[in-house]
Tab-separated table of C-alpha atoms and ligand atoms in Angstrom:
chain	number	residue	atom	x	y	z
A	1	UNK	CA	25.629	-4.684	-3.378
A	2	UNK	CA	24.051	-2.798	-0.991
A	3	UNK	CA	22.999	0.842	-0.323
A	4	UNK	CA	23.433	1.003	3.167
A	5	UNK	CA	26.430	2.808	5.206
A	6	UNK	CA	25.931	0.140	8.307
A	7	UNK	CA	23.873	-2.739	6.876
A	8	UNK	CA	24.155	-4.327	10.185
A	9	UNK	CA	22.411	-2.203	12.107
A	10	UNK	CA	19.627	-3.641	14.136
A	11	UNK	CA	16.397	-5.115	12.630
A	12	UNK	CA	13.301	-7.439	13.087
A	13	UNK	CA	12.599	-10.059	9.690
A	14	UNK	CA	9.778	-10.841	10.360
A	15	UNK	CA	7.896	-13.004	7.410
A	16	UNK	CA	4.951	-14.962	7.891
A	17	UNK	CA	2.416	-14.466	4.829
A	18	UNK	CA	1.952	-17.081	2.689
A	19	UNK	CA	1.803	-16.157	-1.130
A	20	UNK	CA	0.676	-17.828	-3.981
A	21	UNK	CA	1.297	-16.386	-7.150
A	22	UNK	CA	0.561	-17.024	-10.930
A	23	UNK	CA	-2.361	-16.484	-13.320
A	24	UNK	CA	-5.468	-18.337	-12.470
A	25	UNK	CA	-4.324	-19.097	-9.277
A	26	UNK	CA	-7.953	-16.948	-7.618
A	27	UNK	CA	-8.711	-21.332	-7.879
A	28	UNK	CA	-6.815	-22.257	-4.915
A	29	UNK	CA	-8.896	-20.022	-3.159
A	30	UNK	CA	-10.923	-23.101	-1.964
A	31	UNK	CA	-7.586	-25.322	-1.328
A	32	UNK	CA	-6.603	-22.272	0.938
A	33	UNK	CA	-9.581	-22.211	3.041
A	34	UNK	CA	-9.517	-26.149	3.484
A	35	UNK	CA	-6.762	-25.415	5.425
A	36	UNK	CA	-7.988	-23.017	7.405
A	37	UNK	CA	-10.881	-24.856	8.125
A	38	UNK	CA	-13.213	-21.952	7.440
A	39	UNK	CA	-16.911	-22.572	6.242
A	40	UNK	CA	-18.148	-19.596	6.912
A	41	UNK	CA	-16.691	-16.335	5.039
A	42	UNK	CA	-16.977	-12.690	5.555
A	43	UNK	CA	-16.514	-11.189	1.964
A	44	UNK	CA	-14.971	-7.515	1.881
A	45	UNK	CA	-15.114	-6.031	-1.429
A	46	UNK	CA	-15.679	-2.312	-2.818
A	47	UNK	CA	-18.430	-1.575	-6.205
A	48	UNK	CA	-15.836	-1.135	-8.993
A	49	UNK	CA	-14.493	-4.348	-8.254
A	50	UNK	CA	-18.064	-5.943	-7.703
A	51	UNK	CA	-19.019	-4.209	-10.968
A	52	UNK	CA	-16.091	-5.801	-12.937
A	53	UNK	CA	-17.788	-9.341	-11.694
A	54	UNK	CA	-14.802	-10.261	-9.742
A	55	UNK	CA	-16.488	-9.975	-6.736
A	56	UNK	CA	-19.033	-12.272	-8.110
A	57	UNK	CA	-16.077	-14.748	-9.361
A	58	UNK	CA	-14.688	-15.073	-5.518
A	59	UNK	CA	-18.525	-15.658	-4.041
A	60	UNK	CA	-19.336	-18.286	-6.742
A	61	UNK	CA	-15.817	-20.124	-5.658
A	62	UNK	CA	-16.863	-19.369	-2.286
A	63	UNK	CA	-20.556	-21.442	-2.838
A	64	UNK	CA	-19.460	-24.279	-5.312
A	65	UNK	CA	-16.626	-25.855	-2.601
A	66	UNK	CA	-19.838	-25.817	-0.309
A	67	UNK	CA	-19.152	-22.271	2.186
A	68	UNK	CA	-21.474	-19.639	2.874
A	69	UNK	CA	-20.308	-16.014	2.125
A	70	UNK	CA	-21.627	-12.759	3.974
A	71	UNK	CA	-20.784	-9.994	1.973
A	72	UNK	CA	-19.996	-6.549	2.454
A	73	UNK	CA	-19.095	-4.547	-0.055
A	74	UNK	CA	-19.674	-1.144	0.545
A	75	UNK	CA	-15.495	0.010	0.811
A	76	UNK	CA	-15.011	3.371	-0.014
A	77	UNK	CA	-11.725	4.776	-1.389
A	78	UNK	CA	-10.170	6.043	1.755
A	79	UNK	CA	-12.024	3.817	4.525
A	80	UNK	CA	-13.337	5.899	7.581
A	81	UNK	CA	-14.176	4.223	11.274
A	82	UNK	CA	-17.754	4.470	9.668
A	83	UNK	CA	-17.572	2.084	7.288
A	84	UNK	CA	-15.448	-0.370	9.437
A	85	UNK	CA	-18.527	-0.229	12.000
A	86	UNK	CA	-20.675	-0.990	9.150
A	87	UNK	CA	-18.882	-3.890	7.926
A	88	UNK	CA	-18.534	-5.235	11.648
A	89	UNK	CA	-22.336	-5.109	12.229
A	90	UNK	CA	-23.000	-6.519	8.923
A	91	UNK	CA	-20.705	-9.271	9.908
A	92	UNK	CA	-21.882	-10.200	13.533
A	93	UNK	CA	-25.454	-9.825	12.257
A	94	UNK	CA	-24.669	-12.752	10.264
A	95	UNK	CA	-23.452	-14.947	13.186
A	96	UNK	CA	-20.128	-16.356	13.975
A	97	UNK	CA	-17.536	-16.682	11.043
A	98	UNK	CA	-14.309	-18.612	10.205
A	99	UNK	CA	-12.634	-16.406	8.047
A	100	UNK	CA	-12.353	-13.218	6.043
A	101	UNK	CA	-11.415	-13.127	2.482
A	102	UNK	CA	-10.673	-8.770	0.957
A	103	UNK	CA	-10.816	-8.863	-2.943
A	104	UNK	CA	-10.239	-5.345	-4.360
A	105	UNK	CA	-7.849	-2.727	-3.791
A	106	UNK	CA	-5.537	-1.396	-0.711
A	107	UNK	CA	-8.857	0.316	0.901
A	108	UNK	CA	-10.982	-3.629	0.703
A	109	UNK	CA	-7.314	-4.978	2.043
A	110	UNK	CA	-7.300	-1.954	5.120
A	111	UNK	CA	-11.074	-2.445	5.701
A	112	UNK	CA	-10.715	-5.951	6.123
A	113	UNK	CA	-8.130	-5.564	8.532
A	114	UNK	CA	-10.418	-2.980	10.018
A	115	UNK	CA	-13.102	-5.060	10.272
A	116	UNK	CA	-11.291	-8.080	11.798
A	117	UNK	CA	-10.040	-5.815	14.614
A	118	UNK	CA	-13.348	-5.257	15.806
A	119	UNK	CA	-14.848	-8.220	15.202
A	120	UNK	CA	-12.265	-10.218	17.312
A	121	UNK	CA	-11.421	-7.761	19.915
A	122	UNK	CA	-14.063	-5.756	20.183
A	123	UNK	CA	-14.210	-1.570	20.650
A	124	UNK	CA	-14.162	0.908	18.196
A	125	UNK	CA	-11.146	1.719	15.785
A	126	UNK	CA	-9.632	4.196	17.033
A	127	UNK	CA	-8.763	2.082	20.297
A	128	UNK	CA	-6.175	-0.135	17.615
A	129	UNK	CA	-4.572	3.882	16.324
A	130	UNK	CA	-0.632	2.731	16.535
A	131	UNK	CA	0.758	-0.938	16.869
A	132	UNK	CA	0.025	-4.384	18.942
A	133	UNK	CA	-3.384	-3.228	20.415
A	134	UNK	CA	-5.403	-6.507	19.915
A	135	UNK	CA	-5.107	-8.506	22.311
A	136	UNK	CA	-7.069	-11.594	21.265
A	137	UNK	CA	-6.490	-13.634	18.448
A	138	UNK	CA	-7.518	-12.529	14.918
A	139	UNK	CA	-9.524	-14.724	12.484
A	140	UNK	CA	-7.523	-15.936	9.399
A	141	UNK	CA	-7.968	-13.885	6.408
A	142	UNK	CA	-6.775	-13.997	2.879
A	143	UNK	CA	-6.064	-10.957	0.464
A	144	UNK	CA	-6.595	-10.917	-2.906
A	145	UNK	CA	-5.520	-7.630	-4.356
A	146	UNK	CA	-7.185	-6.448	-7.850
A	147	UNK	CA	-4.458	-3.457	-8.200
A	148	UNK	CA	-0.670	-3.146	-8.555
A	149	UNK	CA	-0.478	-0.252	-5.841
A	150	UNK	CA	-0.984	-0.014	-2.065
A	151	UNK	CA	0.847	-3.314	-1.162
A	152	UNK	CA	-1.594	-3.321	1.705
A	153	UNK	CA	-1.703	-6.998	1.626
A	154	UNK	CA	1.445	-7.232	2.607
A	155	UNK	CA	1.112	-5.274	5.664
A	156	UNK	CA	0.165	-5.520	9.047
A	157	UNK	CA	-1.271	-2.286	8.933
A	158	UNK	CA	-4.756	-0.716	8.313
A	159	UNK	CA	-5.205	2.783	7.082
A	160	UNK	CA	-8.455	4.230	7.845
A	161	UNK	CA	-9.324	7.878	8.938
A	162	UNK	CA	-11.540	8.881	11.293
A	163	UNK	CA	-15.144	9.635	10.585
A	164	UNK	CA	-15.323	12.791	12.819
A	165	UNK	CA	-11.954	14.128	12.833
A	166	UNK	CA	-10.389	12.934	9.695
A	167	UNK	CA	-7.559	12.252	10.914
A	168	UNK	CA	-5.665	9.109	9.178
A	169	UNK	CA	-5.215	6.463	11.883
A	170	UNK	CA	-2.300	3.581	11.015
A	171	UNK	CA	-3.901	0.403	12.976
A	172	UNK	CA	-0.982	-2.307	12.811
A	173	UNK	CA	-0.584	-5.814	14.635
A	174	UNK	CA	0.847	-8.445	13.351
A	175	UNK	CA	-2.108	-10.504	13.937
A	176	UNK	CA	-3.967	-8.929	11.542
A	177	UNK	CA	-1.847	-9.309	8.477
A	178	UNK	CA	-3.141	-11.999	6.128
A	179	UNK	CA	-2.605	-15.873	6.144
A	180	UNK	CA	-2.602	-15.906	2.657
A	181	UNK	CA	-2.359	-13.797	-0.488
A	182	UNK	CA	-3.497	-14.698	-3.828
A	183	UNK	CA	-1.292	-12.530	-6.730
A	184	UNK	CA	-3.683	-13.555	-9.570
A	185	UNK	CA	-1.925	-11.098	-12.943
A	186	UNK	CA	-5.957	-11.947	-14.588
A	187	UNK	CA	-7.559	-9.867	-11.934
A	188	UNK	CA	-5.762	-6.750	-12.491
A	189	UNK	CA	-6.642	-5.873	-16.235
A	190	UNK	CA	-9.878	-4.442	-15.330
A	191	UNK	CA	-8.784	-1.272	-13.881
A	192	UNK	CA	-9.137	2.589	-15.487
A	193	UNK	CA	-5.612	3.284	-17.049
A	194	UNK	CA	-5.628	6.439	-14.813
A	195	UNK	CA	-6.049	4.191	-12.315
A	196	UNK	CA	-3.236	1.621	-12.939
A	197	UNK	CA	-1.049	4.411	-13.214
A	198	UNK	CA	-1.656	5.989	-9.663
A	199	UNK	CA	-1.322	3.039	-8.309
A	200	UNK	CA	1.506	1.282	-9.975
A	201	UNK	CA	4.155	4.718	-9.325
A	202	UNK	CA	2.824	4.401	-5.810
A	203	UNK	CA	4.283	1.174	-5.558
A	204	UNK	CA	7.416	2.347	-7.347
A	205	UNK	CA	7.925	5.023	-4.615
A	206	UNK	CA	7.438	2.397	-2.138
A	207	UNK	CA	9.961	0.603	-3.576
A	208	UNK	CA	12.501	3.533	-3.813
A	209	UNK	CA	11.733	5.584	-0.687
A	210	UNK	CA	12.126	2.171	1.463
A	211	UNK	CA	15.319	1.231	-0.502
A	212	UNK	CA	16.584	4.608	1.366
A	213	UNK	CA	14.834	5.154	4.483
A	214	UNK	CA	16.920	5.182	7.592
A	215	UNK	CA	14.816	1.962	8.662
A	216	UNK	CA	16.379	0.462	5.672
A	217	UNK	CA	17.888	-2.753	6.018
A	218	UNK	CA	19.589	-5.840	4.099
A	219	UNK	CA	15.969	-7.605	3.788
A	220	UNK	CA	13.645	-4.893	3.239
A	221	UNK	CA	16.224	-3.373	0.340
A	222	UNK	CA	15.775	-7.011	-1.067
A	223	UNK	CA	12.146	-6.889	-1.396
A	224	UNK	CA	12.998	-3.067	-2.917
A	225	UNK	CA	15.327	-3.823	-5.345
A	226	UNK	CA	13.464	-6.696	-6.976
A	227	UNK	CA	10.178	-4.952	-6.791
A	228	UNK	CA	11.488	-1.849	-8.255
A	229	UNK	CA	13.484	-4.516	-10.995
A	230	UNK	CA	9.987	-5.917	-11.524
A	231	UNK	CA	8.299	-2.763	-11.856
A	232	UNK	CA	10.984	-0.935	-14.032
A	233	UNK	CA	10.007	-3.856	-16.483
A	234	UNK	CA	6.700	-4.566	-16.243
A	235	UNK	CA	4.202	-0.906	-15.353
A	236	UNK	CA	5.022	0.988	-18.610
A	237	UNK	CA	4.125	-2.029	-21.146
A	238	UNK	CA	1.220	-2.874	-18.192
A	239	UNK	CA	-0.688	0.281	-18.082
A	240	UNK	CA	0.470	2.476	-21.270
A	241	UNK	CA	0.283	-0.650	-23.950
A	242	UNK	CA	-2.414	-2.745	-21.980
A	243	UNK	CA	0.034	-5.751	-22.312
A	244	UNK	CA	-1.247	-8.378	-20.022
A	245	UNK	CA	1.487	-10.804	-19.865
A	246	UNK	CA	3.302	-7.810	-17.724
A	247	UNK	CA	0.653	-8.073	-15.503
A	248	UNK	CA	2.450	-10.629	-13.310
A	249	UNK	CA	5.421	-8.832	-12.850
A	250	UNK	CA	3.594	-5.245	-11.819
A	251	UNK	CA	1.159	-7.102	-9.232
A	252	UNK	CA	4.374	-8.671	-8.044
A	253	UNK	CA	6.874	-6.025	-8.155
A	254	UNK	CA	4.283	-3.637	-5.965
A	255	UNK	CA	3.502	-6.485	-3.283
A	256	UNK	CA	7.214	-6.574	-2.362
A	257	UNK	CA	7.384	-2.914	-1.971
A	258	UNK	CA	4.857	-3.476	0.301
A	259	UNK	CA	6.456	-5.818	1.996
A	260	UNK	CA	9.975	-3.788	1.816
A	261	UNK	CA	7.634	-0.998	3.822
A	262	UNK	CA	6.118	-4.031	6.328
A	263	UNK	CA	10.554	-4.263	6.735
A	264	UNK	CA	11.277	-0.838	7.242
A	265	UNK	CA	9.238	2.183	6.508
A	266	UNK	CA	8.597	5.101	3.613
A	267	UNK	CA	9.765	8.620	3.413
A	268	UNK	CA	9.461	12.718	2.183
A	269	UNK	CA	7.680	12.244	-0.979
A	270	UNK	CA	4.720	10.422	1.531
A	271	UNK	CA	5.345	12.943	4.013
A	272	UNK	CA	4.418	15.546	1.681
A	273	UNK	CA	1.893	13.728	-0.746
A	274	UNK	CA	-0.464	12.962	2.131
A	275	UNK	CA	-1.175	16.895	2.901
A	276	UNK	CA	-2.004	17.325	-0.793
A	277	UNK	CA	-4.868	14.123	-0.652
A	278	UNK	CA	-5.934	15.629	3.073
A	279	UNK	CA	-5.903	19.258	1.711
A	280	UNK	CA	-7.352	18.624	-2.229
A	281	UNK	CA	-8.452	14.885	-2.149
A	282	UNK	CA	-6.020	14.392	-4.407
A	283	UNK	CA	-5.208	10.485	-5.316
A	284	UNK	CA	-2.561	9.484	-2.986
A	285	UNK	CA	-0.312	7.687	-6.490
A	286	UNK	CA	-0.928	11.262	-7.712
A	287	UNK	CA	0.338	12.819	-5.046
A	288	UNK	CA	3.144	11.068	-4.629
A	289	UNK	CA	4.449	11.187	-8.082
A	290	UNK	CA	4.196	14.532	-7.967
A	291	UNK	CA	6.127	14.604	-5.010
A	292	UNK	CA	8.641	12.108	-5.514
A	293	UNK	CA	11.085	13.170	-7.713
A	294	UNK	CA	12.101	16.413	-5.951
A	295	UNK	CA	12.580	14.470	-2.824
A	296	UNK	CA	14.877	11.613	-4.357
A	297	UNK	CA	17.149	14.715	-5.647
A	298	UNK	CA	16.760	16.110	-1.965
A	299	UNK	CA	18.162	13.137	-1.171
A	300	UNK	CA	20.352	12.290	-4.039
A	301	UNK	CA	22.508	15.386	-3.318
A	302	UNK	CA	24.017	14.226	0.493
A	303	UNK	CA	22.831	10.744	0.550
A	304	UNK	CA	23.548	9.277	-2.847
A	305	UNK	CA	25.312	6.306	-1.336
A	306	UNK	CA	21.886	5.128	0.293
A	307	UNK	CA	20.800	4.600	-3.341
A	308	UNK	CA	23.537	1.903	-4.647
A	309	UNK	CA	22.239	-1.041	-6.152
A	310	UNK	CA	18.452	-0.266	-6.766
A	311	UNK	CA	18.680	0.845	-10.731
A	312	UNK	CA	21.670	0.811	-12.686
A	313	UNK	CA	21.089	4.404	-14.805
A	314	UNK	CA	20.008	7.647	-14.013
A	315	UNK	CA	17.405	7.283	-11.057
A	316	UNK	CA	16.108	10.644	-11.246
A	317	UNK	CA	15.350	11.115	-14.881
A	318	UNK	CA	13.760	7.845	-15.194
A	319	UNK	CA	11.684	8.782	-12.373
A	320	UNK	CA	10.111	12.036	-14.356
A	321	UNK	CA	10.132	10.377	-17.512
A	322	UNK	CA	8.378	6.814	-15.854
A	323	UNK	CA	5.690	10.298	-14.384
A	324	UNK	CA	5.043	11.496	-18.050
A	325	UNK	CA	5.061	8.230	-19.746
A	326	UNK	CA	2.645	6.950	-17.516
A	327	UNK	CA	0.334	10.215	-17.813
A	328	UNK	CA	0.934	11.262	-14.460
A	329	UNK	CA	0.568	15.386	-13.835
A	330	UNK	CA	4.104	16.057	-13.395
A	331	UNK	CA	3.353	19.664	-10.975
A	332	UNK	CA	1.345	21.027	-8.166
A	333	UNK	CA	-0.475	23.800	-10.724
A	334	UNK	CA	-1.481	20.796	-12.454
A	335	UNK	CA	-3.640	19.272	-9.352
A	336	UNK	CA	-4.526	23.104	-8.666
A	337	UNK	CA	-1.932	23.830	-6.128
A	338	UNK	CA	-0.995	27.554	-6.776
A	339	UNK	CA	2.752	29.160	-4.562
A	340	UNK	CA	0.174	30.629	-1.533
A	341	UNK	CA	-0.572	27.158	0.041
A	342	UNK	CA	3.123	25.972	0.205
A	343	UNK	CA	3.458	27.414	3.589
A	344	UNK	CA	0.328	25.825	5.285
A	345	UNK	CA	1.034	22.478	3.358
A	346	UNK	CA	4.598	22.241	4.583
A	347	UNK	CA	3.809	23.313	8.054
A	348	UNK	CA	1.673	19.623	7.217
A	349	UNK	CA	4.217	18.084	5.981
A	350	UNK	CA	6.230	18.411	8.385
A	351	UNK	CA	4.480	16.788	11.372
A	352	UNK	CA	3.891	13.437	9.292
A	353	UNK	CA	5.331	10.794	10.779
A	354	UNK	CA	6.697	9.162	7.434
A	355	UNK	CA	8.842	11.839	7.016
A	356	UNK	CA	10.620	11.219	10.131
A	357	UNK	CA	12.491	8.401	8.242
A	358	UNK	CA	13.323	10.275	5.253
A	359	UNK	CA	17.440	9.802	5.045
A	360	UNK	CA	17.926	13.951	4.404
A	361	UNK	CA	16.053	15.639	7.489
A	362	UNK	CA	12.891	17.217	6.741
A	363	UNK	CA	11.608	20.176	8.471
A	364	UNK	CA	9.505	22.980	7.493
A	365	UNK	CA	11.256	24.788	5.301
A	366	UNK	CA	12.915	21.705	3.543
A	367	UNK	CA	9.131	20.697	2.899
A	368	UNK	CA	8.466	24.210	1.444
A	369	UNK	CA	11.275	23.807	-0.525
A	370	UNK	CA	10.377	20.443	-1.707
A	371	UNK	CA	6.561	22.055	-2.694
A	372	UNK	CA	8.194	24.678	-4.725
A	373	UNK	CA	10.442	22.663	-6.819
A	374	UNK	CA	7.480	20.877	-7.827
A	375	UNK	CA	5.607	23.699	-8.303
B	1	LIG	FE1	1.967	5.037	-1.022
């Protein structure tokens, strides 16, 4: 069954990553790179990751099937065109490479991406702001993601903001998605609770705001429904009773919403979380599960149809209860938002792209209204 009033409207299906799945599977990493014929690795990683000896894992795979790995691990939470000049210079200082492996989270997997636009084509950042700037070939690179969240590796795009003006730039080509992704469940255990929690109702809202979007298609709602099947099952037991053997299905379940977003796109409860990280710094998962349950009923209430087939029971109430069980601040007072910035944070909301694609129109004053009922 499917959600969609004209489910053959037009669309691109576009796959092309390859994805190996299972735990302990981090020890194809060599096998991968035989095929690639790459020798010589550029290493993107961030410090909590590299702290939890993960990092340390990948370069000790790297050395024992013979390669040389240049490292670069200084990924901050929301990359900036800084830190992707960093990495670039740290990476052509080191001579000519064959590949690029990211191990960490959805900023490593967006760095790396970063990094490999420059380092193949040249320029600065900002010149690959939008989609199918590179003109030369990428080098191969392989994600291995060490959170259920962003879904980044199974994108084509690279979210990184702008050093000077802060403004978030979305850097896509298809060239610079991954070869390969490793979904390895044992890498994932390592994170903060708070952490896993963010990040795993991210990926649920991937899952549910690209199951409605008006980009929405037959294959992208296919990637939704399962990952939002996967994660309905696996992110409560995952991050509230540390059970590990869930692991599989949450690192799973949120790479298929990312790749139901790489199918279509996202919607209002993004539109209006990424004012609240711009404007507080708050955690993007935080802001969006804030967010997201007032825009589903938005949307629930003259577009209910869009939502057939992704959860058999009542969407909306799982949704805040999913919030609260996972420990998730269910209001703006409780990130410090008081009623006087809803105006300047919907006039924000409103101009953000994402929203665009949100099936119930969003302007400013439906954005205001979607701040206060989460007030
Ligand atoms: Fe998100």
């Amino acid at each position: 069954m499917c959600g969609l009033t004209d489910p053959l409207s037009a669309f691109i299906f576009d796959p092309s990553i390859r994805v190996v799945c299972g735990s302990g599977c981090l020890s194809e990493l060599p096998t991968i790179l035989d095929d690639l014929n790459a020798s010589r690795i550029l290493l993107v990683s961030d410090p909590g990751v590299a702290a939890a000896g993960i990092t340390d894992r990948v370069q000790s795979s790297l050395s024992d099937s013979g390669r040389e790995a240049v490292l670069f691990t200084d990924v901050s939470e929301n990359p900036t065109s800084d830190i992707i000049e960093k990495g670039t210079e740290a990476a052509r200082s080191a001579g000519s490479l064959d590949a690029i492996v990211a191990v960490g989270g959805g900023s490593a997997m967006d760095s790396a991406k970063g990094i490999n636009f420059l380092l193949t084509n040249g320029g600065r950042i900002q010149d690959y702001y939008g989609f199918g700037k590179a003109e030369s070939s990428m080098l191969p690179s392989v994600g291995i993601p060490t959170t259920a969240g962003t879904g980044s590796e199974a994108q084509s795009y690279a979210l990184i903001s702008d050093a000077e003006t802060h403004v978030k730039m979305v850097c896509g080509d298809r060239k610079a998605r991954f070869h390969t992704v490793l979904l390895d469940p044992d890498l994932i255990g390592s994170a903060p609770q708070s952490v896993k929690a963010a990040a795993g109702y991210d990926a649920v809202a991937h899952a549910v705001e690209s199951y409605v979007c008006t980009k929405a298609n037959p294959v992208s709602q296919m990637y939704a429904r399962e990952a939002f099947t996967l994660l309905e099952r696996g992110l409560e037991p995952f991050v509230c009773d540390g059970k590990e053997n869930t692991a599989g299905d949450t690192l799973l379940g949120a790479h298929l919403a990312g790749a139901a977003i790489e199918a279509s796109m996202l919607g209002g409860a993004h539109a209006c979380a990424n004012p609240l990280t711009t404007a507080y710094g708050t955690v993007h998962g935080v802001a969006v599960s804030v967010m997201l349950p007032a825009v589903v009923d938005l949307n629930l209430n003259s577009h209910r149809d869009r939502y057939v087939g992704l959860y058999d029971g009542d969407l909306l109430t799982r949704l805040r209860d999913l919030r609260s069980r996972l420990g998730l601040p269910g209001s703006l007072r409780d990130l410090g938002v008081d009623a006087g910035a809803v105006g300047d944070l919907a006039k924000a909301a409103a101009e953000q792209w994402t929203g665009t694609f949100n099936p119930t129109p969003i302007d400013v004053d439906v954005c205001r209204s979607l701040y206060e009922a989460s007030l």
